[in-house]
């Protein structure tokens, strides 16, 4: 028998432990090499753990366990033969013994069931033995729990998060169930960082508004040609990223961080872009954005956003930004005060675009307007720099042809 001990690999520098967020296979399953077998949470990202070899797997850790990098979390019996397909078994005996076929169909169901259960325990709404024990201890009826397991069975996790519905004569008879779900390691780390920002920085926010008319015109005029030539859409983020990198070069103290008694200035602009994914908000980094074209920025952001949404983003791709852009407008936010992403010293918040009446050259006109907010650490960024920075962003968005395109739209868009 040849047994492989699978250990937790290091997700990145400085990470010493991870949490088993979910097993994607069951104990005793046959797994193929490189097949994802688990999702693990670090304090920076959620990553998939692939099988290192093919064979029968034995789990050595449970969901929710915090394990050290290098710790054995499962065993793979590489000498075990891959089981025959359940679909082929009935065909082999079909011609000779129809009754025997029924037995063959039933056997795979027993293999999939828990060793302590009968096949019928996998019926919808039926708890596993471990789940039943937990429900009995809580006094919760299985009929009040929605199972997330195969065929609707109630898993141990379902039982752990279930609670008794509070009933009383004054209620309307509707569900009053309360569930308790442990925060992922990533979410707990984010929570700690956000609280530390509020407690350890002198954070202030300054506001302004930008007129999106020219950007609307440029996108409408060139979006089809841009997409046809570059194979990617022309969105708002490239305009704002370009406006931010220009403003950072004009106000270098905004592109800085504090390290003890020292201020660290960066001569490059690594822009963190907030992206909402299935595991929460992540901030992958566009490196050296100050040297990128509109096409390069759009391609880089799309690539990183796809990785976040697919759960394939790496820790390195989310580390080392010098300034962050977040767009709450995609969710309908009109105005907000974004929180600084440490160790950075400033963040720009974009918001939704609303057709509003504004005064232009003494006339009231309707324009697509957006509020923008910049939160900054007042310990190293003074009011002059913060307000000047946001005004520079406004200038570039209000008049991109002059400030971002150098008067040549087609050349800037590489058309």
mmCIF file of C-alpha atoms in Angstrom:
data_model
loop_
_atom_site.group_PDB
_atom_site.id
_atom_site.type_symbol
_atom_site.label_atom_id
_atom_site.label_comp_id
_atom_site.label_asym_id
_atom_site.label_seq_id
_atom_site.Cartn_x
_atom_site.Cartn_y
_atom_site.Cartn_z
ATOM 1 C CA UNK A 1 0.000 0.000 0.000
ATOM 2 C CA UNK A 2 1.386 3.398 -1.029
ATOM 3 C CA UNK A 3 0.060 6.290 1.099
ATOM 4 C CA UNK A 4 0.670 9.958 0.305
ATOM 5 C CA UNK A 5 0.433 12.468 3.142
ATOM 6 C CA UNK A 6 -0.980 15.706 1.789
ATOM 7 C CA UNK A 7 0.245 18.744 3.702
ATOM 8 C CA UNK A 8 -1.019 22.312 3.621
ATOM 9 C CA UNK A 9 1.157 24.288 1.202
ATOM 10 C CA UNK A 10 2.147 27.865 1.986
ATOM 11 C CA UNK A 11 -0.335 30.260 0.311
ATOM 12 C CA UNK A 12 2.140 33.114 0.550
ATOM 13 C CA UNK A 13 4.883 34.784 2.520
ATOM 14 C CA UNK A 14 4.138 35.444 6.225
ATOM 15 C CA UNK A 15 1.099 33.094 6.270
ATOM 16 C CA UNK A 16 1.537 30.369 8.905
ATOM 17 C CA UNK A 17 -1.969 28.917 9.232
ATOM 18 C CA UNK A 18 -5.137 28.418 7.205
ATOM 19 C CA UNK A 19 -8.681 27.302 7.875
ATOM 20 C CA UNK A 20 -10.429 24.418 6.114
ATOM 21 C CA UNK A 21 -13.369 26.341 4.646
ATOM 22 C CA UNK A 22 -14.947 23.379 2.829
ATOM 23 C CA UNK A 23 -14.115 19.858 1.740
ATOM 24 C CA UNK A 24 -15.106 19.328 -1.887
ATOM 25 C CA UNK A 25 -14.885 15.523 -1.536
ATOM 26 C CA UNK A 26 -16.019 12.985 1.046
ATOM 27 C CA UNK A 27 -13.945 10.604 3.141
ATOM 28 C CA UNK A 28 -13.372 7.453 1.073
ATOM 29 C CA UNK A 29 -13.880 9.120 -2.319
ATOM 30 C CA UNK A 30 -11.586 8.341 -5.217
ATOM 31 C CA UNK A 31 -9.875 11.557 -6.359
ATOM 32 C CA UNK A 32 -7.961 12.334 -9.523
ATOM 33 C CA UNK A 33 -4.610 14.102 -9.537
ATOM 34 C CA UNK A 34 -5.037 17.923 -9.586
ATOM 35 C CA UNK A 35 -8.737 17.612 -8.725
ATOM 36 C CA UNK A 36 -9.782 20.361 -6.261
ATOM 37 C CA UNK A 37 -10.455 18.610 -2.955
ATOM 38 C CA UNK A 38 -10.808 21.515 -0.515
ATOM 39 C CA UNK A 39 -11.152 25.262 -0.163
ATOM 40 C CA UNK A 40 -8.822 26.812 2.407
ATOM 41 C CA UNK A 41 -9.055 30.307 3.887
ATOM 42 C CA UNK A 42 -6.010 32.342 4.810
ATOM 43 C CA UNK A 43 -6.168 35.838 6.230
ATOM 44 C CA UNK A 44 -5.648 37.185 2.711
ATOM 45 C CA UNK A 45 -7.536 34.933 0.286
ATOM 46 C CA UNK A 46 -9.513 31.730 -0.273
ATOM 47 C CA UNK A 47 -7.645 29.158 -2.330
ATOM 48 C CA UNK A 48 -8.357 25.689 -3.705
ATOM 49 C CA UNK A 49 -6.289 22.704 -2.575
ATOM 50 C CA UNK A 50 -5.697 20.237 -5.455
ATOM 51 C CA UNK A 51 -5.035 16.521 -5.014
ATOM 52 C CA UNK A 52 -1.343 15.758 -5.459
ATOM 53 C CA UNK A 53 -1.997 12.201 -6.715
ATOM 54 C CA UNK A 54 -4.911 9.946 -7.685
ATOM 55 C CA UNK A 55 -6.342 7.495 -5.160
ATOM 56 C CA UNK A 56 -8.734 6.941 -2.246
ATOM 57 C CA UNK A 57 -8.768 9.899 0.126
ATOM 58 C CA UNK A 58 -8.943 9.844 3.922
ATOM 59 C CA UNK A 59 -9.682 13.192 5.561
ATOM 60 C CA UNK A 60 -7.624 14.148 8.631
ATOM 61 C CA UNK A 61 -9.205 17.531 9.372
ATOM 62 C CA UNK A 62 -12.765 18.805 9.550
ATOM 63 C CA UNK A 63 -14.370 21.872 8.028
ATOM 64 C CA UNK A 64 -13.675 24.879 10.234
ATOM 65 C CA UNK A 65 -10.400 23.495 11.604
ATOM 66 C CA UNK A 66 -7.456 25.904 11.718
ATOM 67 C CA UNK A 67 -4.346 24.037 10.569
ATOM 68 C CA UNK A 68 -0.706 25.011 10.324
ATOM 69 C CA UNK A 69 1.113 25.329 7.001
ATOM 70 C CA UNK A 70 2.860 21.963 6.510
ATOM 71 C CA UNK A 71 0.315 20.014 8.585
ATOM 72 C CA UNK A 72 -1.114 16.774 7.155
ATOM 73 C CA UNK A 73 -4.812 17.276 6.320
ATOM 74 C CA UNK A 74 -5.543 14.114 4.328
ATOM 75 C CA UNK A 75 -4.091 10.823 3.124
ATOM 76 C CA UNK A 76 -4.302 9.473 -0.425
ATOM 77 C CA UNK A 77 -3.998 5.722 -1.014
ATOM 78 C CA UNK A 78 -2.270 5.752 -4.408
ATOM 79 C CA UNK A 79 -2.404 1.943 -4.674
ATOM 80 C CA UNK A 80 -6.220 1.903 -4.699
ATOM 81 C CA UNK A 81 -7.806 1.172 -8.061
ATOM 82 C CA UNK A 82 -10.332 3.580 -9.494
ATOM 83 C CA UNK A 83 -13.851 2.140 -8.960
ATOM 84 C CA UNK A 84 -15.795 1.144 -12.046
ATOM 85 C CA UNK A 85 -18.461 3.542 -13.265
ATOM 86 C CA UNK A 86 -21.860 2.862 -11.733
ATOM 87 C CA UNK A 87 -23.379 3.432 -15.137
ATOM 88 C CA UNK A 88 -21.474 0.482 -16.664
ATOM 89 C CA UNK A 89 -22.267 -2.060 -13.936
ATOM 90 C CA UNK A 90 -25.949 -2.606 -14.815
ATOM 91 C CA UNK A 91 -25.100 -3.150 -18.495
ATOM 92 C CA UNK A 92 -22.836 -6.093 -17.637
ATOM 93 C CA UNK A 93 -25.603 -8.053 -15.907
ATOM 94 C CA UNK A 94 -28.634 -6.751 -17.749
ATOM 95 C CA UNK A 95 -28.890 -9.461 -20.346
ATOM 96 C CA UNK A 96 -28.633 -12.427 -17.970
ATOM 97 C CA UNK A 97 -30.314 -11.406 -14.720
ATOM 98 C CA UNK A 98 -32.737 -8.472 -14.609
ATOM 99 C CA UNK A 99 -33.311 -9.026 -10.851
ATOM 100 C CA UNK A 100 -29.603 -8.920 -10.168
ATOM 101 C CA UNK A 101 -29.535 -5.520 -11.877
ATOM 102 C CA UNK A 102 -31.588 -4.073 -9.049
ATOM 103 C CA UNK A 103 -28.975 -5.192 -6.533
ATOM 104 C CA UNK A 104 -26.183 -3.690 -8.601
ATOM 105 C CA UNK A 105 -27.973 -0.327 -8.693
ATOM 106 C CA UNK A 106 -28.410 -0.340 -4.929
ATOM 107 C CA UNK A 107 -24.777 -1.076 -4.064
ATOM 108 C CA UNK A 108 -23.279 2.223 -5.274
ATOM 109 C CA UNK A 109 -25.779 4.074 -3.067
ATOM 110 C CA UNK A 110 -24.457 2.145 -0.051
ATOM 111 C CA UNK A 111 -20.877 3.025 -0.985
ATOM 112 C CA UNK A 112 -21.770 6.719 -1.051
ATOM 113 C CA UNK A 113 -23.578 6.606 2.279
ATOM 114 C CA UNK A 114 -21.906 7.067 5.643
ATOM 115 C CA UNK A 115 -20.638 3.832 7.176
ATOM 116 C CA UNK A 116 -23.063 4.367 10.041
ATOM 117 C CA UNK A 117 -26.119 4.962 7.846
ATOM 118 C CA UNK A 118 -28.413 2.925 5.716
ATOM 119 C CA UNK A 119 -29.041 4.028 2.123
ATOM 120 C CA UNK A 120 -32.415 5.450 3.113
ATOM 121 C CA UNK A 121 -30.701 8.009 5.382
ATOM 122 C CA UNK A 122 -29.886 10.021 2.297
ATOM 123 C CA UNK A 123 -33.502 10.885 1.648
ATOM 124 C CA UNK A 124 -34.300 14.578 1.513
ATOM 125 C CA UNK A 125 -34.429 16.137 4.987
ATOM 126 C CA UNK A 126 -32.798 13.173 6.762
ATOM 127 C CA UNK A 127 -29.855 14.020 9.048
ATOM 128 C CA UNK A 128 -26.586 12.147 9.146
ATOM 129 C CA UNK A 129 -25.805 10.458 12.504
ATOM 130 C CA UNK A 130 -23.514 13.325 13.522
ATOM 131 C CA UNK A 131 -26.120 15.879 12.478
ATOM 132 C CA UNK A 132 -28.906 14.002 14.313
ATOM 133 C CA UNK A 133 -26.891 14.028 17.531
ATOM 134 C CA UNK A 134 -26.379 17.782 17.319
ATOM 135 C CA UNK A 135 -30.043 18.434 16.501
ATOM 136 C CA UNK A 136 -31.156 16.268 19.431
ATOM 137 C CA UNK A 137 -28.864 18.174 21.772
ATOM 138 C CA UNK A 138 -30.269 21.481 20.541
ATOM 139 C CA UNK A 139 -33.855 20.279 20.579
ATOM 140 C CA UNK A 140 -34.275 21.159 16.916
ATOM 141 C CA UNK A 141 -36.576 19.121 14.681
ATOM 142 C CA UNK A 142 -35.025 17.808 11.461
ATOM 143 C CA UNK A 143 -38.127 19.012 9.590
ATOM 144 C CA UNK A 144 -37.200 22.599 10.528
ATOM 145 C CA UNK A 145 -33.759 22.358 8.893
ATOM 146 C CA UNK A 146 -32.989 22.646 5.189
ATOM 147 C CA UNK A 147 -30.303 20.166 4.199
ATOM 148 C CA UNK A 148 -27.446 21.239 1.952
ATOM 149 C CA UNK A 149 -26.024 17.765 1.389
ATOM 150 C CA UNK A 150 -26.601 15.333 -1.436
ATOM 151 C CA UNK A 151 -30.298 14.823 -2.208
ATOM 152 C CA UNK A 152 -31.146 17.359 0.525
ATOM 153 C CA UNK A 153 -29.669 15.430 3.450
ATOM 154 C CA UNK A 154 -28.852 17.395 6.606
ATOM 155 C CA UNK A 155 -25.095 17.609 7.180
ATOM 156 C CA UNK A 156 -23.160 18.220 10.367
ATOM 157 C CA UNK A 157 -22.615 21.830 9.272
ATOM 158 C CA UNK A 158 -26.361 22.325 8.717
ATOM 159 C CA UNK A 159 -27.021 21.047 12.234
ATOM 160 C CA UNK A 160 -24.336 23.259 13.778
ATOM 161 C CA UNK A 161 -25.849 26.417 12.265
ATOM 162 C CA UNK A 162 -29.466 25.493 13.038
ATOM 163 C CA UNK A 163 -31.295 26.839 16.068
ATOM 164 C CA UNK A 164 -34.684 26.559 17.704
ATOM 165 C CA UNK A 165 -37.400 28.770 16.243
ATOM 166 C CA UNK A 166 -38.743 31.075 18.951
ATOM 167 C CA UNK A 167 -42.463 30.425 19.249
ATOM 168 C CA UNK A 168 -44.984 32.357 21.266
ATOM 169 C CA UNK A 169 -48.620 33.223 21.382
ATOM 170 C CA UNK A 170 -47.839 36.740 20.140
ATOM 171 C CA UNK A 171 -46.123 35.612 16.925
ATOM 172 C CA UNK A 172 -47.712 35.442 13.501
ATOM 173 C CA UNK A 173 -46.698 31.817 13.025
ATOM 174 C CA UNK A 174 -43.913 32.581 10.526
ATOM 175 C CA UNK A 175 -40.367 31.333 10.822
ATOM 176 C CA UNK A 176 -38.293 32.920 13.595
ATOM 177 C CA UNK A 177 -35.214 30.771 13.184
ATOM 178 C CA UNK A 178 -31.817 32.284 13.934
ATOM 179 C CA UNK A 179 -28.635 30.894 12.422
ATOM 180 C CA UNK A 180 -25.059 31.286 13.580
ATOM 181 C CA UNK A 181 -22.264 31.020 10.999
ATOM 182 C CA UNK A 182 -18.579 31.300 11.802
ATOM 183 C CA UNK A 183 -16.822 34.075 9.919
ATOM 184 C CA UNK A 184 -14.146 32.918 7.506
ATOM 185 C CA UNK A 185 -10.517 33.603 8.398
ATOM 186 C CA UNK A 186 -10.407 36.166 5.580
ATOM 187 C CA UNK A 187 -13.485 37.992 6.883
ATOM 188 C CA UNK A 188 -12.116 37.973 10.437
ATOM 189 C CA UNK A 189 -8.815 39.417 9.210
ATOM 190 C CA UNK A 190 -10.629 42.113 7.216
ATOM 191 C CA UNK A 191 -12.676 43.006 10.293
ATOM 192 C CA UNK A 192 -9.543 43.346 12.413
ATOM 193 C CA UNK A 193 -7.828 45.505 9.793
ATOM 194 C CA UNK A 194 -10.826 47.819 9.397
ATOM 195 C CA UNK A 195 -11.095 48.388 13.142
ATOM 196 C CA UNK A 196 -7.353 49.045 13.375
ATOM 197 C CA UNK A 197 -7.596 51.651 10.601
ATOM 198 C CA UNK A 198 -10.286 53.548 12.512
ATOM 199 C CA UNK A 199 -8.273 53.345 15.749
ATOM 200 C CA UNK A 200 -4.740 53.909 14.461
ATOM 201 C CA UNK A 201 -5.090 56.508 11.692
ATOM 202 C CA UNK A 202 -6.250 60.112 11.637
ATOM 203 C CA UNK A 203 -8.730 59.405 8.848
ATOM 204 C CA UNK A 204 -10.622 62.231 7.187
ATOM 205 C CA UNK A 205 -12.723 62.333 4.023
ATOM 206 C CA UNK A 206 -13.026 65.084 1.429
ATOM 207 C CA UNK A 207 -15.711 65.167 -1.301
ATOM 208 C CA UNK A 208 -16.217 66.554 -4.773
ATOM 209 C CA UNK A 209 -18.336 65.857 -7.842
ATOM 210 C CA UNK A 210 -17.353 65.081 -11.415
ATOM 211 C CA UNK A 211 -19.158 65.636 -14.700
ATOM 212 C CA UNK A 212 -19.176 62.390 -16.695
ATOM 213 C CA UNK A 213 -20.428 63.995 -19.949
ATOM 214 C CA UNK A 214 -17.132 63.815 -21.841
ATOM 215 C CA UNK A 215 -16.426 60.248 -20.760
ATOM 216 C CA UNK A 216 -19.938 59.257 -21.872
ATOM 217 C CA UNK A 217 -19.285 60.887 -25.262
ATOM 218 C CA UNK A 218 -15.897 59.206 -25.723
ATOM 219 C CA UNK A 219 -17.186 55.765 -24.745
ATOM 220 C CA UNK A 220 -20.205 56.079 -27.035
ATOM 221 C CA UNK A 221 -18.046 57.248 -29.942
ATOM 222 C CA UNK A 222 -15.228 54.718 -29.643
ATOM 223 C CA UNK A 223 -16.463 51.735 -27.615
ATOM 224 C CA UNK A 224 -17.281 49.516 -30.629
ATOM 225 C CA UNK A 225 -14.019 50.284 -32.426
ATOM 226 C CA UNK A 226 -12.052 49.857 -29.177
ATOM 227 C CA UNK A 227 -13.660 46.485 -28.468
ATOM 228 C CA UNK A 228 -13.165 45.278 -32.036
ATOM 229 C CA UNK A 229 -9.469 46.197 -32.098
ATOM 230 C CA UNK A 230 -8.467 45.264 -28.537
ATOM 231 C CA UNK A 231 -10.980 42.540 -27.696
ATOM 232 C CA UNK A 232 -12.044 44.265 -24.490
ATOM 233 C CA UNK A 233 -14.596 46.864 -23.429
ATOM 234 C CA UNK A 234 -13.821 50.495 -22.675
ATOM 235 C CA UNK A 235 -15.122 51.018 -19.148
ATOM 236 C CA UNK A 236 -15.033 53.776 -16.554
ATOM 237 C CA UNK A 237 -12.232 52.254 -14.493
ATOM 238 C CA UNK A 238 -9.487 53.010 -17.015
ATOM 239 C CA UNK A 239 -10.437 56.709 -16.992
ATOM 240 C CA UNK A 240 -10.415 56.871 -13.189
ATOM 241 C CA UNK A 241 -7.193 54.863 -12.930
ATOM 242 C CA UNK A 242 -5.499 57.229 -15.374
ATOM 243 C CA UNK A 243 -6.885 60.251 -13.489
ATOM 244 C CA UNK A 244 -5.623 58.832 -10.181
ATOM 245 C CA UNK A 245 -2.093 58.042 -11.420
ATOM 246 C CA UNK A 246 -1.833 61.557 -12.856
ATOM 247 C CA UNK A 247 -2.959 63.066 -9.534
ATOM 248 C CA UNK A 248 -0.592 60.825 -7.538
ATOM 249 C CA UNK A 249 2.356 62.121 -9.550
ATOM 250 C CA UNK A 250 1.199 65.689 -8.877
ATOM 251 C CA UNK A 251 0.758 65.026 -5.137
ATOM 252 C CA UNK A 252 3.354 62.373 -4.171
ATOM 253 C CA UNK A 253 2.523 62.462 -0.442
ATOM 254 C CA UNK A 254 -0.813 60.802 -1.271
ATOM 255 C CA UNK A 255 1.189 57.925 -2.764
ATOM 256 C CA UNK A 256 2.936 57.182 0.524
ATOM 257 C CA UNK A 257 2.656 55.196 3.754
ATOM 258 C CA UNK A 258 3.855 55.411 7.353
ATOM 259 C CA UNK A 259 6.399 52.963 8.774
ATOM 260 C CA UNK A 260 7.000 53.853 12.423
ATOM 261 C CA UNK A 261 8.635 57.279 12.465
ATOM 262 C CA UNK A 262 9.257 57.247 8.719
ATOM 263 C CA UNK A 263 7.226 58.236 5.684
ATOM 264 C CA UNK A 264 7.698 55.910 2.708
ATOM 265 C CA UNK A 265 7.133 57.487 -0.728
ATOM 266 C CA UNK A 266 6.742 55.333 -3.829
ATOM 267 C CA UNK A 267 7.859 56.400 -7.289
ATOM 268 C CA UNK A 268 5.427 53.926 -8.850
ATOM 269 C CA UNK A 269 1.623 53.702 -8.773
ATOM 270 C CA UNK A 270 0.337 50.240 -7.881
ATOM 271 C CA UNK A 271 -3.420 50.709 -7.886
ATOM 272 C CA UNK A 272 -5.564 48.363 -5.791
ATOM 273 C CA UNK A 273 -9.012 47.931 -7.349
ATOM 274 C CA UNK A 274 -11.822 46.713 -5.094
ATOM 275 C CA UNK A 275 -13.687 43.767 -6.661
ATOM 276 C CA UNK A 276 -16.698 42.010 -5.174
ATOM 277 C CA UNK A 277 -16.393 38.211 -5.333
ATOM 278 C CA UNK A 278 -18.161 35.185 -3.845
ATOM 279 C CA UNK A 279 -15.865 35.343 -0.801
ATOM 280 C CA UNK A 280 -16.341 39.072 -0.230
ATOM 281 C CA UNK A 281 -14.542 42.224 -1.295
ATOM 282 C CA UNK A 282 -11.002 41.720 -2.593
ATOM 283 C CA UNK A 283 -8.454 44.275 -3.790
ATOM 284 C CA UNK A 284 -6.158 42.921 -6.536
ATOM 285 C CA UNK A 285 -3.381 45.234 -7.652
ATOM 286 C CA UNK A 286 -2.682 46.773 -11.070
ATOM 287 C CA UNK A 287 1.113 47.175 -11.025
ATOM 288 C CA UNK A 288 2.811 50.269 -12.472
ATOM 289 C CA UNK A 289 -0.499 51.615 -13.679
ATOM 290 C CA UNK A 290 1.165 54.967 -14.418
ATOM 291 C CA UNK A 291 2.887 53.375 -17.434
ATOM 292 C CA UNK A 292 -0.168 51.562 -18.788
ATOM 293 C CA UNK A 293 -2.376 52.513 -21.715
ATOM 294 C CA UNK A 294 -6.170 52.496 -21.548
ATOM 295 C CA UNK A 295 -6.120 49.091 -23.217
ATOM 296 C CA UNK A 296 -3.560 47.752 -20.744
ATOM 297 C CA UNK A 297 -5.506 48.955 -17.713
ATOM 298 C CA UNK A 298 -8.810 47.530 -18.948
ATOM 299 C CA UNK A 299 -7.198 44.156 -19.761
ATOM 300 C CA UNK A 300 -5.412 43.986 -16.410
ATOM 301 C CA UNK A 301 -8.524 44.854 -14.378
ATOM 302 C CA UNK A 302 -10.663 42.353 -16.291
ATOM 303 C CA UNK A 303 -8.105 39.592 -15.790
ATOM 304 C CA UNK A 304 -7.844 40.255 -12.052
ATOM 305 C CA UNK A 305 -11.621 40.609 -11.605
ATOM 306 C CA UNK A 306 -12.196 37.279 -13.394
ATOM 307 C CA UNK A 307 -9.710 35.588 -11.057
ATOM 308 C CA UNK A 308 -11.481 37.038 -7.991
ATOM 309 C CA UNK A 309 -14.905 35.855 -9.161
ATOM 310 C CA UNK A 310 -13.566 32.407 -10.051
ATOM 311 C CA UNK A 311 -11.682 32.108 -6.750
ATOM 312 C CA UNK A 312 -8.282 31.870 -8.474
ATOM 313 C CA UNK A 313 -6.706 35.109 -7.266
ATOM 314 C CA UNK A 314 -3.346 34.668 -5.551
ATOM 315 C CA UNK A 315 -2.060 36.400 -2.426
ATOM 316 C CA UNK A 316 0.759 38.042 -4.408
ATOM 317 C CA UNK A 317 -1.781 39.609 -6.781
ATOM 318 C CA UNK A 318 -3.475 41.325 -3.827
ATOM 319 C CA UNK A 319 -0.359 42.535 -2.034
ATOM 320 C CA UNK A 320 1.620 45.752 -2.337
ATOM 321 C CA UNK A 321 -0.801 48.403 -3.613
ATOM 322 C CA UNK A 322 -0.019 52.081 -2.973
ATOM 323 C CA UNK A 323 -3.527 53.527 -3.508
ATOM 324 C CA UNK A 324 -7.033 52.022 -3.756
ATOM 325 C CA UNK A 325 -10.052 52.751 -5.938
ATOM 326 C CA UNK A 326 -13.445 51.394 -4.874
ATOM 327 C CA UNK A 327 -16.699 51.761 -6.805
ATOM 328 C CA UNK A 328 -19.757 51.573 -4.584
ATOM 329 C CA UNK A 329 -21.767 53.046 -7.445
ATOM 330 C CA UNK A 330 -22.164 49.621 -9.030
ATOM 331 C CA UNK A 331 -24.402 48.752 -6.066
ATOM 332 C CA UNK A 332 -26.305 52.052 -6.178
ATOM 333 C CA UNK A 333 -24.385 54.016 -3.542
ATOM 334 C CA UNK A 334 -24.775 57.794 -3.924
ATOM 335 C CA UNK A 335 -22.215 58.843 -1.320
ATOM 336 C CA UNK A 336 -19.945 57.109 1.189
ATOM 337 C CA UNK A 337 -16.772 57.516 3.233
ATOM 338 C CA UNK A 338 -14.470 54.669 2.131
ATOM 339 C CA UNK A 339 -12.050 53.210 4.672
ATOM 340 C CA UNK A 340 -8.314 53.302 3.958
ATOM 341 C CA UNK A 341 -6.721 50.019 2.900
ATOM 342 C CA UNK A 342 -3.607 49.763 5.145
ATOM 343 C CA UNK A 343 -0.702 50.315 4.906
ATOM 344 C CA UNK A 344 -1.849 52.744 2.218
ATOM 345 C CA UNK A 345 -2.695 56.313 3.201
ATOM 346 C CA UNK A 346 -5.593 57.143 0.886
ATOM 347 C CA UNK A 347 -8.512 55.675 -1.061
ATOM 348 C CA UNK A 348 -10.854 57.051 -3.743
ATOM 349 C CA UNK A 349 -14.540 56.142 -3.633
ATOM 350 C CA UNK A 350 -16.633 56.286 -6.812
ATOM 351 C CA UNK A 351 -20.436 56.388 -6.680
ATOM 352 C CA UNK A 352 -23.480 56.087 -8.908
ATOM 353 C CA UNK A 353 -24.045 58.393 -11.858
ATOM 354 C CA UNK A 354 -27.210 60.503 -11.693
ATOM 355 C CA UNK A 355 -28.653 62.924 -14.240
ATOM 356 C CA UNK A 356 -28.783 66.172 -12.241
ATOM 357 C CA UNK A 357 -29.357 69.856 -13.003
ATOM 358 C CA UNK A 358 -26.113 71.837 -12.739
ATOM 359 C CA UNK A 359 -25.128 75.407 -13.579
ATOM 360 C CA UNK A 360 -22.813 75.711 -16.606
ATOM 361 C CA UNK A 361 -21.846 79.176 -17.884
ATOM 362 C CA UNK A 362 -24.816 80.707 -16.109
ATOM 363 C CA UNK A 363 -27.292 78.191 -17.556
ATOM 364 C CA UNK A 364 -29.016 75.271 -15.844
ATOM 365 C CA UNK A 365 -28.318 72.062 -17.774
ATOM 366 C CA UNK A 366 -28.804 68.343 -17.114
ATOM 367 C CA UNK A 367 -25.531 66.445 -16.792
ATOM 368 C CA UNK A 368 -24.513 62.919 -15.688
ATOM 369 C CA UNK A 369 -22.882 63.661 -12.324
ATOM 370 C CA UNK A 370 -21.006 61.483 -9.846
ATOM 371 C CA UNK A 371 -19.943 62.240 -6.286
ATOM 372 C CA UNK A 372 -16.383 61.169 -5.464
ATOM 373 C CA UNK A 373 -14.893 60.814 -1.991
ATOM 374 C CA UNK A 374 -11.288 60.586 -0.890
ATOM 375 C CA UNK A 375 -10.457 59.269 2.578
ATOM 376 C CA UNK A 376 -6.895 59.926 3.722
ATOM 377 C CA UNK A 377 -4.563 59.623 6.691
ATOM 378 C CA UNK A 378 -4.132 63.161 8.014
ATOM 379 C CA UNK A 379 -0.883 62.162 9.753
ATOM 380 C CA UNK A 380 1.029 62.456 6.479
ATOM 381 C CA UNK A 381 -1.472 64.048 4.067
ATOM 382 C CA UNK A 382 -2.494 67.626 4.745
ATOM 383 C CA UNK A 383 -5.716 69.258 3.643
ATOM 384 C CA UNK A 384 -3.993 71.068 0.777
ATOM 385 C CA UNK A 385 -2.701 67.793 -0.696
ATOM 386 C CA UNK A 386 -5.967 65.917 -0.197
ATOM 387 C CA UNK A 387 -8.178 68.620 -1.696
ATOM 388 C CA UNK A 388 -5.684 69.325 -4.470
ATOM 389 C CA UNK A 389 -5.480 65.625 -5.304
ATOM 390 C CA UNK A 390 -9.267 65.271 -5.604
ATOM 391 C CA UNK A 391 -9.506 68.462 -7.685
ATOM 392 C CA UNK A 392 -6.863 67.001 -10.031
ATOM 393 C CA UNK A 393 -8.968 63.845 -10.387
ATOM 394 C CA UNK A 394 -12.020 66.012 -11.104
ATOM 395 C CA UNK A 395 -10.145 67.999 -13.774
ATOM 396 C CA UNK A 396 -9.100 64.827 -15.557
ATOM 397 C CA UNK A 397 -12.612 63.333 -15.513
ATOM 398 C CA UNK A 398 -14.339 66.584 -16.496
ATOM 399 C CA UNK A 399 -11.887 67.168 -19.356
ATOM 400 C CA UNK A 400 -10.175 63.869 -20.288
ATOM 401 C CA UNK A 401 -9.214 65.018 -23.793
ATOM 402 C CA UNK A 402 -6.860 67.671 -22.410
ATOM 403 C CA UNK A 403 -5.606 65.967 -19.248
ATOM 404 C CA UNK A 404 -5.607 62.251 -20.152
ATOM 405 C CA UNK A 405 -5.433 62.153 -23.976
ATOM 406 C CA UNK A 406 -3.089 65.106 -24.644
ATOM 407 C CA UNK A 407 -5.602 66.328 -27.211
ATOM 408 C CA UNK A 408 -5.574 63.131 -29.330
ATOM 409 C CA UNK A 409 -8.369 60.705 -28.434
ATOM 410 C CA UNK A 410 -7.640 58.088 -31.079
ATOM 411 C CA UNK A 411 -3.932 57.939 -30.300
ATOM 412 C CA UNK A 412 -4.563 57.561 -26.574
ATOM 413 C CA UNK A 413 -7.009 54.740 -27.235
ATOM 414 C CA UNK A 414 -4.568 53.139 -29.728
ATOM 415 C CA UNK A 415 -7.111 53.223 -32.550
#
